[in-house]
Amino acid sequence: MAANYWESTQRRYWQFTKDELAQLRENLEEEEQSLVQMFPLPQWRHLSIYFNQQLHRLAKRLNCRQQAVATAQLYIKRFYCKVEIRRTNPYLVLTTALYLACKMEECPQHIRIVVQEARTMYSDLLTVDTSRLGECEFFLISEMSSHLIVHQPYRTLTQLQTEFALSQEEISLALSVINDHYMTDLPLHYPPHIVALTAILLSLVLRPNSVSATPAAGMAAAASVLAQAQGRQQQFGMGGGGGSGIASGQTTPGAGPPPTTGGGGGMSEKEKQQGERVGKVQRFAQFLAESNVDIEGMVDCTQELISFYECHEQYNDKMTREQINRFIKARALDRP
Protein backbone atom coordinates (compact mmCIF):
# COMPACT_ATOMS: atom_id res chain seq x y z
CA MET A 1 0.00 0.00 0.00
CA ALA A 2 1.40 3.40 -0.99
CA ALA A 3 0.69 6.03 1.65
CA ASN A 4 2.11 8.64 -0.72
CA TYR A 5 0.02 9.52 -3.76
CA TRP A 6 3.14 10.24 -5.84
CA GLU A 7 4.29 6.63 -5.43
CA SER A 8 0.84 5.09 -5.79
CA THR A 9 -0.62 2.89 -8.52
CA GLN A 10 -3.29 5.57 -8.93
CA ARG A 11 -0.71 8.04 -10.23
CA ARG A 12 1.33 5.51 -12.19
CA TYR A 13 -1.46 3.61 -13.93
CA TRP A 14 -4.78 5.44 -13.59
CA GLN A 15 -4.08 9.06 -14.54
CA PHE A 16 -4.70 9.84 -18.21
CA THR A 17 -4.63 12.86 -20.43
CA LYS A 18 -7.93 13.75 -22.09
CA ASP A 19 -6.66 12.38 -25.40
CA GLU A 20 -5.54 9.11 -23.81
CA LEU A 21 -8.88 8.58 -22.10
CA ALA A 22 -10.81 9.41 -25.26
CA GLN A 23 -8.65 6.93 -27.18
CA LEU A 24 -9.30 4.17 -24.62
CA ARG A 25 -13.05 4.65 -24.94
CA GLU A 26 -12.88 4.89 -28.71
CA ASN A 27 -10.94 1.63 -28.90
CA LEU A 28 -13.57 -0.14 -26.80
CA GLU A 29 -16.37 1.11 -29.04
CA GLU A 30 -14.48 0.07 -32.19
CA GLU A 31 -14.15 -3.45 -30.79
CA GLU A 32 -17.93 -3.62 -30.25
CA GLN A 33 -19.19 -1.58 -33.20
CA SER A 34 -22.33 -3.63 -33.75
CA LEU A 35 -23.37 -3.29 -30.11
CA VAL A 36 -22.63 0.44 -30.10
CA GLN A 37 -24.76 0.99 -33.20
CA MET A 38 -27.57 -1.20 -31.93
CA PHE A 39 -27.73 0.28 -28.44
CA PRO A 40 -26.87 4.01 -28.36
CA LEU A 41 -26.16 5.44 -24.92
CA PRO A 42 -26.08 8.98 -23.47
CA GLN A 43 -22.81 10.85 -23.05
CA TRP A 44 -20.50 9.68 -20.27
CA ARG A 45 -21.39 12.57 -17.96
CA HIS A 46 -25.04 11.55 -17.99
CA LEU A 47 -24.15 7.91 -17.41
CA SER A 48 -21.99 8.97 -14.47
CA ILE A 49 -24.84 11.01 -13.01
CA TYR A 50 -27.14 8.00 -13.26
CA PHE A 51 -24.59 5.64 -11.71
CA ASN A 52 -23.99 8.15 -8.93
CA GLN A 53 -27.71 8.24 -8.14
CA GLN A 54 -27.96 4.45 -8.09
CA LEU A 55 -24.89 4.08 -5.88
CA HIS A 56 -26.25 6.57 -3.38
CA ARG A 57 -29.60 4.76 -3.29
CA LEU A 58 -27.87 1.47 -2.54
CA ALA A 59 -25.41 3.07 -0.11
CA LYS A 60 -28.28 4.63 1.82
CA ARG A 61 -29.92 1.23 2.25
CA LEU A 62 -26.61 -0.22 3.44
CA ASN A 63 -25.69 2.83 5.55
CA CYS A 64 -22.32 3.19 3.76
CA ARG A 65 -19.84 6.03 4.24
CA GLN A 66 -19.46 8.66 1.52
CA GLN A 67 -15.80 7.76 1.04
CA ALA A 68 -16.79 4.20 0.12
CA VAL A 69 -19.25 5.57 -2.44
CA ALA A 70 -16.52 7.79 -3.90
CA THR A 71 -14.13 4.83 -4.15
CA ALA A 72 -16.84 2.76 -5.84
CA GLN A 73 -17.39 5.52 -8.40
CA LEU A 74 -13.70 5.52 -9.28
CA TYR A 75 -13.69 1.71 -9.54
CA ILE A 76 -16.54 1.94 -12.04
CA LYS A 77 -14.65 4.52 -14.11
CA ARG A 78 -11.50 2.39 -14.12
CA PHE A 79 -13.41 -0.76 -15.00
CA TYR A 80 -15.20 0.87 -17.93
CA CYS A 81 -11.86 2.07 -19.27
CA LYS A 82 -11.12 -1.60 -19.90
CA VAL A 83 -14.56 -3.13 -20.59
CA GLU A 84 -17.27 -1.92 -22.97
CA ILE A 85 -20.32 -1.05 -20.90
CA ARG A 86 -22.75 -2.87 -23.21
CA ARG A 87 -21.01 -6.17 -22.41
CA THR A 88 -22.02 -5.89 -18.76
CA ASN A 89 -25.02 -5.41 -16.51
CA PRO A 90 -24.18 -2.00 -14.97
CA TYR A 91 -26.40 -2.71 -11.94
CA LEU A 92 -24.29 -5.75 -11.10
CA VAL A 93 -21.08 -3.79 -11.68
CA LEU A 94 -22.05 -0.87 -9.44
CA THR A 95 -23.33 -3.23 -6.71
CA THR A 96 -20.05 -5.14 -6.81
CA ALA A 97 -17.99 -1.94 -6.92
CA LEU A 98 -19.70 -0.66 -3.76
CA TYR A 99 -19.25 -4.03 -2.02
CA LEU A 100 -15.53 -4.03 -2.90
CA ALA A 101 -15.09 -0.35 -1.98
CA CYS A 102 -16.60 -0.95 1.46
CA LYS A 103 -13.96 -3.61 2.05
CA MET A 104 -11.14 -1.31 0.98
CA GLU A 105 -12.43 1.64 3.03
CA GLU A 106 -12.66 -0.56 6.15
CA CYS A 107 -16.45 -0.44 6.45
CA PRO A 108 -17.23 -3.92 5.08
CA GLN A 109 -20.75 -5.11 4.33
CA HIS A 110 -21.82 -8.75 4.51
CA ILE A 111 -22.20 -10.13 1.00
CA ARG A 112 -25.63 -11.60 1.73
CA ILE A 113 -26.96 -8.21 2.85
CA VAL A 114 -25.58 -6.52 -0.28
CA VAL A 115 -27.17 -9.19 -2.47
CA GLN A 116 -30.49 -8.85 -0.66
CA GLU A 117 -30.60 -5.06 -1.07
CA ALA A 118 -29.55 -5.25 -4.73
CA ARG A 119 -32.30 -7.79 -5.42
CA THR A 120 -34.84 -5.49 -3.79
CA MET A 121 -33.72 -2.44 -5.77
CA TYR A 122 -33.30 -4.13 -9.16
CA SER A 123 -35.73 -7.03 -8.96
CA ASP A 124 -36.59 -6.89 -12.67
CA LEU A 125 -33.12 -6.00 -13.94
CA LEU A 126 -30.71 -8.14 -11.96
CA THR A 127 -30.69 -11.77 -10.93
CA VAL A 128 -27.90 -11.97 -8.39
CA ASP A 129 -26.69 -14.29 -5.66
CA THR A 130 -23.52 -14.44 -3.59
CA SER A 131 -21.65 -16.54 -6.14
CA ARG A 132 -22.45 -14.16 -9.01
CA LEU A 133 -21.43 -11.12 -6.95
CA GLY A 134 -18.20 -12.89 -5.97
CA GLU A 135 -17.49 -13.72 -9.62
CA CYS A 136 -18.04 -10.10 -10.63
CA GLU A 137 -15.78 -8.97 -7.80
CA PHE A 138 -12.90 -11.00 -9.22
CA PHE A 139 -13.71 -9.59 -12.69
CA LEU A 140 -13.39 -6.02 -11.37
CA ILE A 141 -10.18 -6.77 -9.47
CA SER A 142 -8.66 -8.43 -12.55
CA GLU A 143 -9.54 -5.59 -14.94
CA MET A 144 -8.14 -3.04 -12.46
CA SER A 145 -4.95 -5.15 -12.13
CA SER A 146 -5.53 -5.34 -8.35
CA HIS A 147 -4.91 -1.59 -8.05
CA LEU A 148 -7.51 -0.93 -5.36
CA ILE A 149 -6.00 1.81 -3.20
CA VAL A 150 -7.67 5.15 -3.94
CA HIS A 151 -6.36 8.52 -2.76
CA GLN A 152 -9.22 10.95 -2.20
CA PRO A 153 -9.39 14.79 -2.13
CA TYR A 154 -11.14 14.68 1.26
CA ARG A 155 -7.85 14.35 3.13
CA THR A 156 -6.37 17.51 1.60
CA LEU A 157 -9.54 19.45 2.41
CA THR A 158 -9.37 18.30 6.02
CA GLN A 159 -5.71 19.32 6.26
CA LEU A 160 -6.26 22.78 4.80
CA GLN A 161 -9.60 23.83 6.27
CA THR A 162 -7.96 25.28 9.39
CA GLU A 163 -5.17 26.98 7.46
CA PHE A 164 -7.68 28.89 5.35
CA ALA A 165 -10.13 29.41 8.23
CA LEU A 166 -12.95 27.89 6.21
CA SER A 167 -16.41 28.31 7.70
CA GLN A 168 -18.75 25.35 8.02
CA GLU A 169 -20.70 26.63 5.03
CA GLU A 170 -17.52 26.79 2.93
CA ILE A 171 -16.45 23.31 4.03
CA SER A 172 -19.86 21.93 3.13
CA LEU A 173 -19.72 23.57 -0.30
CA ALA A 174 -16.19 22.27 -0.92
CA LEU A 175 -17.30 18.76 0.07
CA SER A 176 -20.22 19.04 -2.33
CA VAL A 177 -17.87 20.03 -5.16
CA ILE A 178 -15.58 17.09 -4.37
CA ASN A 179 -18.54 14.69 -4.34
CA ASP A 180 -19.72 16.11 -7.67
CA HIS A 181 -16.33 15.76 -9.34
CA TYR A 182 -16.73 11.97 -9.26
CA MET A 183 -19.45 12.39 -11.90
CA THR A 184 -16.81 13.87 -14.24
CA ASP A 185 -13.57 12.43 -15.64
CA LEU A 186 -11.46 14.61 -13.33
CA PRO A 187 -10.49 11.69 -11.01
CA LEU A 188 -8.82 10.08 -14.04
CA HIS A 189 -6.99 13.27 -15.03
CA TYR A 190 -5.69 15.05 -11.91
CA PRO A 191 -4.18 14.32 -8.49
CA PRO A 192 -6.62 14.51 -5.57
CA HIS A 193 -4.96 17.61 -4.06
CA ILE A 194 -5.61 19.60 -7.27
CA VAL A 195 -9.29 18.69 -7.04
CA ALA A 196 -9.40 19.62 -3.33
CA LEU A 197 -7.78 23.02 -3.96
CA THR A 198 -10.22 23.69 -6.80
CA ALA A 199 -13.10 22.79 -4.49
CA ILE A 200 -11.78 25.20 -1.84
CA LEU A 201 -11.46 27.95 -4.43
CA LEU A 202 -15.02 27.44 -5.65
CA SER A 203 -16.30 27.39 -2.07
CA LEU A 204 -14.71 30.82 -1.57
CA VAL A 205 -15.98 32.46 -4.76
CA LEU A 206 -19.38 30.78 -5.06
CA ARG A 207 -21.86 31.88 -2.41
CA PRO A 208 -24.92 29.61 -2.26
CA ASN A 209 -27.20 32.38 -0.97
CA SER A 210 -25.95 35.05 -3.34
CA VAL A 211 -27.93 36.16 -6.39
CA SER A 212 -24.62 36.40 -8.28
CA ALA A 213 -23.66 32.80 -7.58
CA THR A 214 -24.11 31.64 -11.18
CA PRO A 215 -21.73 29.30 -13.04
CA ALA A 216 -20.58 32.18 -15.25
CA ALA A 217 -19.93 34.47 -12.27
CA GLY A 218 -18.15 31.66 -10.40
CA MET A 219 -15.99 30.85 -13.41
CA ALA A 220 -15.02 34.50 -13.86
CA ALA A 221 -14.14 34.91 -10.18
CA ALA A 222 -12.17 31.66 -10.04
CA ALA A 223 -10.33 32.47 -13.27
CA SER A 224 -9.35 35.87 -11.87
CA VAL A 225 -7.91 34.34 -8.69
CA LEU A 226 -5.99 31.66 -10.62
CA ALA A 227 -4.62 34.17 -13.15
CA GLN A 228 -3.40 36.36 -10.30
CA ALA A 229 -1.80 33.41 -8.53
CA GLN A 230 -0.20 32.14 -11.75
CA GLY A 231 1.34 35.54 -12.45
CA ARG A 232 2.82 35.68 -8.97
CA GLN A 233 3.97 32.08 -9.18
CA GLN A 234 5.93 32.85 -12.35
CA GLN A 235 7.55 35.83 -10.61
CA PHE A 236 8.60 33.63 -7.71
CA GLY A 237 9.89 31.04 -10.14
CA MET A 238 11.99 33.56 -12.08
CA GLY A 239 13.37 34.94 -8.84
CA GLY A 240 14.24 31.51 -7.49
CA GLY A 241 12.50 32.18 -4.20
CA GLY A 242 9.24 30.31 -4.65
CA GLY A 243 8.00 28.17 -1.82
CA SER A 244 7.56 24.45 -2.25
CA GLY A 245 3.95 24.45 -1.07
CA ILE A 246 2.12 21.18 -0.87
CA ALA A 247 5.04 19.18 -2.23
CA SER A 248 6.99 19.83 0.97
CA GLY A 249 4.00 19.73 3.27
CA GLN A 250 3.87 23.53 3.72
CA THR A 251 0.27 24.63 4.17
CA THR A 252 0.54 28.05 5.79
CA PRO A 253 -0.69 30.68 3.33
CA GLY A 254 1.45 33.44 4.83
CA ALA A 255 -0.58 36.39 3.58
CA GLY A 256 -1.28 39.68 5.25
CA PRO A 257 -4.53 40.74 6.89
CA PRO A 258 -7.69 41.16 4.81
CA PRO A 259 -8.30 44.61 3.40
CA THR A 260 -10.50 47.03 5.32
CA THR A 261 -13.76 48.22 3.87
CA GLY A 262 -12.86 51.75 4.72
CA GLY A 263 -15.68 53.13 6.79
CA GLY A 264 -14.18 53.46 10.25
CA GLY A 265 -15.48 51.31 13.08
CA GLY A 266 -19.11 51.26 12.04
CA MET A 267 -19.05 48.40 9.52
CA SER A 268 -22.22 46.36 9.15
CA GLU A 269 -22.21 42.60 9.64
CA LYS A 270 -22.55 42.14 5.88
CA GLU A 271 -19.50 44.33 5.24
CA LYS A 272 -17.48 42.39 7.82
CA GLN A 273 -18.40 39.07 6.19
CA GLN A 274 -17.50 40.44 2.76
CA GLY A 275 -14.15 41.65 4.11
CA GLU A 276 -13.45 38.22 5.58
CA ARG A 277 -14.28 36.52 2.29
CA VAL A 278 -12.02 38.87 0.33
CA GLY A 279 -9.24 38.21 2.83
CA LYS A 280 -9.63 34.44 2.49
CA VAL A 281 -9.51 34.64 -1.30
CA GLN A 282 -6.36 36.79 -1.15
CA ARG A 283 -4.66 34.42 1.28
CA PHE A 284 -5.60 31.48 -0.93
CA ALA A 285 -4.18 33.21 -4.03
CA GLN A 286 -0.97 34.00 -2.12
CA PHE A 287 -0.69 30.36 -1.04
CA LEU A 288 -0.99 29.19 -4.65
CA ALA A 289 1.57 31.77 -5.79
CA GLU A 290 4.14 30.60 -3.22
CA SER A 291 3.64 26.90 -3.95
CA ASN A 292 4.43 24.72 -6.95
CA VAL A 293 0.80 23.71 -7.41
CA ASP A 294 -0.32 23.01 -10.99
CA ILE A 295 -2.46 26.12 -11.52
CA GLU A 296 -3.19 25.22 -15.14
CA GLY A 297 -4.63 21.95 -13.84
CA MET A 298 -6.81 23.91 -11.41
CA VAL A 299 -8.02 26.10 -14.28
CA ASP A 300 -9.01 23.00 -16.24
CA CYS A 301 -10.71 21.47 -13.18
CA THR A 302 -12.70 24.67 -12.66
CA GLN A 303 -13.79 24.78 -16.30
CA GLU A 304 -14.75 21.10 -16.25
CA LEU A 305 -16.83 21.47 -13.07
CA ILE A 306 -18.65 24.55 -14.34
CA SER A 307 -19.28 22.74 -17.63
CA PHE A 308 -20.57 19.72 -15.71
CA TYR A 309 -23.07 21.81 -13.75
CA GLU A 310 -24.37 23.26 -16.99
CA CYS A 311 -24.54 19.77 -18.52
CA HIS A 312 -26.43 18.50 -15.47
CA GLU A 313 -29.30 20.81 -16.37
CA GLN A 314 -29.82 18.82 -19.60
CA TYR A 315 -29.71 15.44 -17.84
CA ASN A 316 -32.76 13.27 -18.52
CA ASP A 317 -33.07 10.51 -15.93
CA LYS A 318 -35.87 8.64 -17.68
CA MET A 319 -34.12 8.52 -21.05
CA THR A 320 -30.81 7.43 -19.50
CA ARG A 321 -32.48 4.67 -17.49
CA GLU A 322 -34.44 3.41 -20.49
CA GLN A 323 -31.37 3.26 -22.75
CA ILE A 324 -29.41 1.27 -20.16
CA ASN A 325 -32.30 -1.07 -19.37
CA ARG A 326 -32.92 -1.66 -23.08
CA PHE A 327 -29.57 -3.30 -23.78
CA ILE A 328 -29.69 -5.21 -20.48
CA LYS A 329 -33.02 -6.78 -21.45
CA ALA A 330 -32.17 -7.28 -25.13
CA ARG A 331 -28.90 -9.05 -24.32
CA ALA A 332 -30.43 -11.05 -21.44
CA LEU A 333 -27.91 -9.56 -19.01
CA ASP A 334 -30.59 -9.53 -16.31
CA ARG A 335 -30.42 -13.33 -16.13
CA PRO A 336 -27.84 -15.56 -14.43
PDB file of N, CA, C and O in Angstrom, residues 3 21 38 78 112 120 139 148 173-174 177 179 208 232 241 303:
ATOM      1  N   ALA A   3       1.287   4.949   0.871  1.00  0.00           N
ATOM      2  CA  ALA A   3       0.685   6.031   1.652  1.00  0.00           C
ATOM      3  C   ALA A   3       0.858   7.356   0.933  1.00  0.00           C
ATOM      4  O   ALA A   3       0.148   8.318   1.211  1.00  0.00           O
ATOM      5  N   LEU A  21      -7.612   9.144 -22.563  1.00  0.00           N
ATOM      6  CA  LEU A  21      -8.884   8.580 -22.097  1.00  0.00           C
ATOM      7  C   LEU A  21      -9.871   8.452 -23.255  1.00  0.00           C
ATOM      8  O   LEU A  21     -10.568   7.433 -23.385  1.00  0.00           O
ATOM      9  N   MET A  38     -26.266  -0.653 -32.272  1.00  0.00           N
ATOM     10  CA  MET A  38     -27.573  -1.199 -31.931  1.00  0.00           C
ATOM     11  C   MET A  38     -28.160  -0.572 -30.668  1.00  0.00           C
ATOM     12  O   MET A  38     -29.378  -0.373 -30.561  1.00  0.00           O
ATOM     13  N   ARG A  78     -12.666   3.181 -13.707  1.00  0.00           N
ATOM     14  CA  ARG A  78     -11.505   2.392 -14.124  1.00  0.00           C
ATOM     15  C   ARG A  78     -11.938   1.150 -14.897  1.00  0.00           C
ATOM     16  O   ARG A  78     -11.369   0.819 -15.945  1.00  0.00           O
ATOM     17  N   ARG A 112     -24.214 -11.214   1.818  1.00  0.00           N
ATOM     18  CA  ARG A 112     -25.629 -11.603   1.728  1.00  0.00           C
ATOM     19  C   ARG A 112     -26.549 -10.386   1.861  1.00  0.00           C
ATOM     20  O   ARG A 112     -27.593 -10.319   1.212  1.00  0.00           O
ATOM     21  N   THR A 120     -33.664  -6.310  -4.075  1.00  0.00           N
ATOM     22  CA  THR A 120     -34.842  -5.491  -3.793  1.00  0.00           C
ATOM     23  C   THR A 120     -34.907  -4.281  -4.723  1.00  0.00           C
ATOM     24  O   THR A 120     -35.975  -3.939  -5.245  1.00  0.00           O
ATOM     25  N   PHE A 139     -13.773 -10.223 -11.359  1.00  0.00           N
ATOM     26  CA  PHE A 139     -13.708  -9.590 -12.685  1.00  0.00           C
ATOM     27  C   PHE A 139     -13.227  -8.146 -12.544  1.00  0.00           C
ATOM     28  O   PHE A 139     -12.323  -7.695 -13.265  1.00  0.00           O
ATOM     29  N   LEU A 148      -6.266  -1.244  -6.068  1.00  0.00           N
ATOM     30  CA  LEU A 148      -7.511  -0.925  -5.363  1.00  0.00           C
ATOM     31  C   LEU A 148      -7.393   0.235  -4.390  1.00  0.00           C
ATOM     32  O   LEU A 148      -8.408   0.713  -3.872  1.00  0.00           O
ATOM     33  N   LEU A 173     -19.702  23.322   1.141  1.00  0.00           N
ATOM     34  CA  LEU A 173     -19.725  23.571  -0.301  1.00  0.00           C
ATOM     35  C   LEU A 173     -18.548  22.890  -0.989  1.00  0.00           C
ATOM     36  O   LEU A 173     -18.692  22.295  -2.064  1.00  0.00           O
ATOM     37  N   ALA A 174     -17.364  22.941  -0.355  1.00  0.00           N
ATOM     38  CA  ALA A 174     -16.188  22.271  -0.917  1.00  0.00           C
ATOM     39  C   ALA A 174     -16.404  20.756  -0.981  1.00  0.00           C
ATOM     40  O   ALA A 174     -16.043  20.107  -1.969  1.00  0.00           O
ATOM     41  N   VAL A 177     -18.603  19.973  -3.893  1.00  0.00           N
ATOM     42  CA  VAL A 177     -17.866  20.031  -5.164  1.00  0.00           C
ATOM     43  C   VAL A 177     -17.040  18.760  -5.352  1.00  0.00           C
ATOM     44  O   VAL A 177     -16.998  18.182  -6.446  1.00  0.00           O
ATOM     45  N   ASN A 179     -17.610  15.786  -4.033  1.00  0.00           N
ATOM     46  CA  ASN A 179     -18.539  14.691  -4.341  1.00  0.00           C
ATOM     47  C   ASN A 179     -18.992  14.750  -5.796  1.00  0.00           C
ATOM     48  O   ASN A 179     -19.096  13.718  -6.473  1.00  0.00           O
ATOM     49  N   PRO A 208     -23.639  30.251  -1.980  1.00  0.00           N
ATOM     50  CA  PRO A 208     -24.925  29.606  -2.257  1.00  0.00           C
ATOM     51  C   PRO A 208     -26.120  30.534  -2.117  1.00  0.00           C
ATOM     52  O   PRO A 208     -27.098  30.399  -2.827  1.00  0.00           O
ATOM     53  N   ARG A 232       1.900  35.598 -10.103  1.00  0.00           N
ATOM     54  CA  ARG A 232       2.824  35.685  -8.969  1.00  0.00           C
ATOM     55  C   ARG A 232       3.736  34.467  -8.910  1.00  0.00           C
ATOM     56  O   ARG A 232       4.913  34.573  -8.572  1.00  0.00           O
ATOM     57  N   GLY A 241      12.848  32.203  -5.623  1.00  0.00           N
ATOM     58  CA  GLY A 241      12.502  32.185  -4.205  1.00  0.00           C
ATOM     59  C   GLY A 241      11.156  31.611  -3.907  1.00  0.00           C
ATOM     60  O   GLY A 241      10.605  31.841  -2.847  1.00  0.00           O
ATOM     61  N   GLN A 303     -13.004  24.744 -15.069  1.00  0.00           N
ATOM     62  CA  GLN A 303     -13.792  24.778 -16.298  1.00  0.00           C
ATOM     63  C   GLN A 303     -14.633  23.512 -16.451  1.00  0.00           C
ATOM     64  O   GLN A 303     -15.804  23.570 -16.843  1.00  0.00           O
TER      65      GLN A 303
END
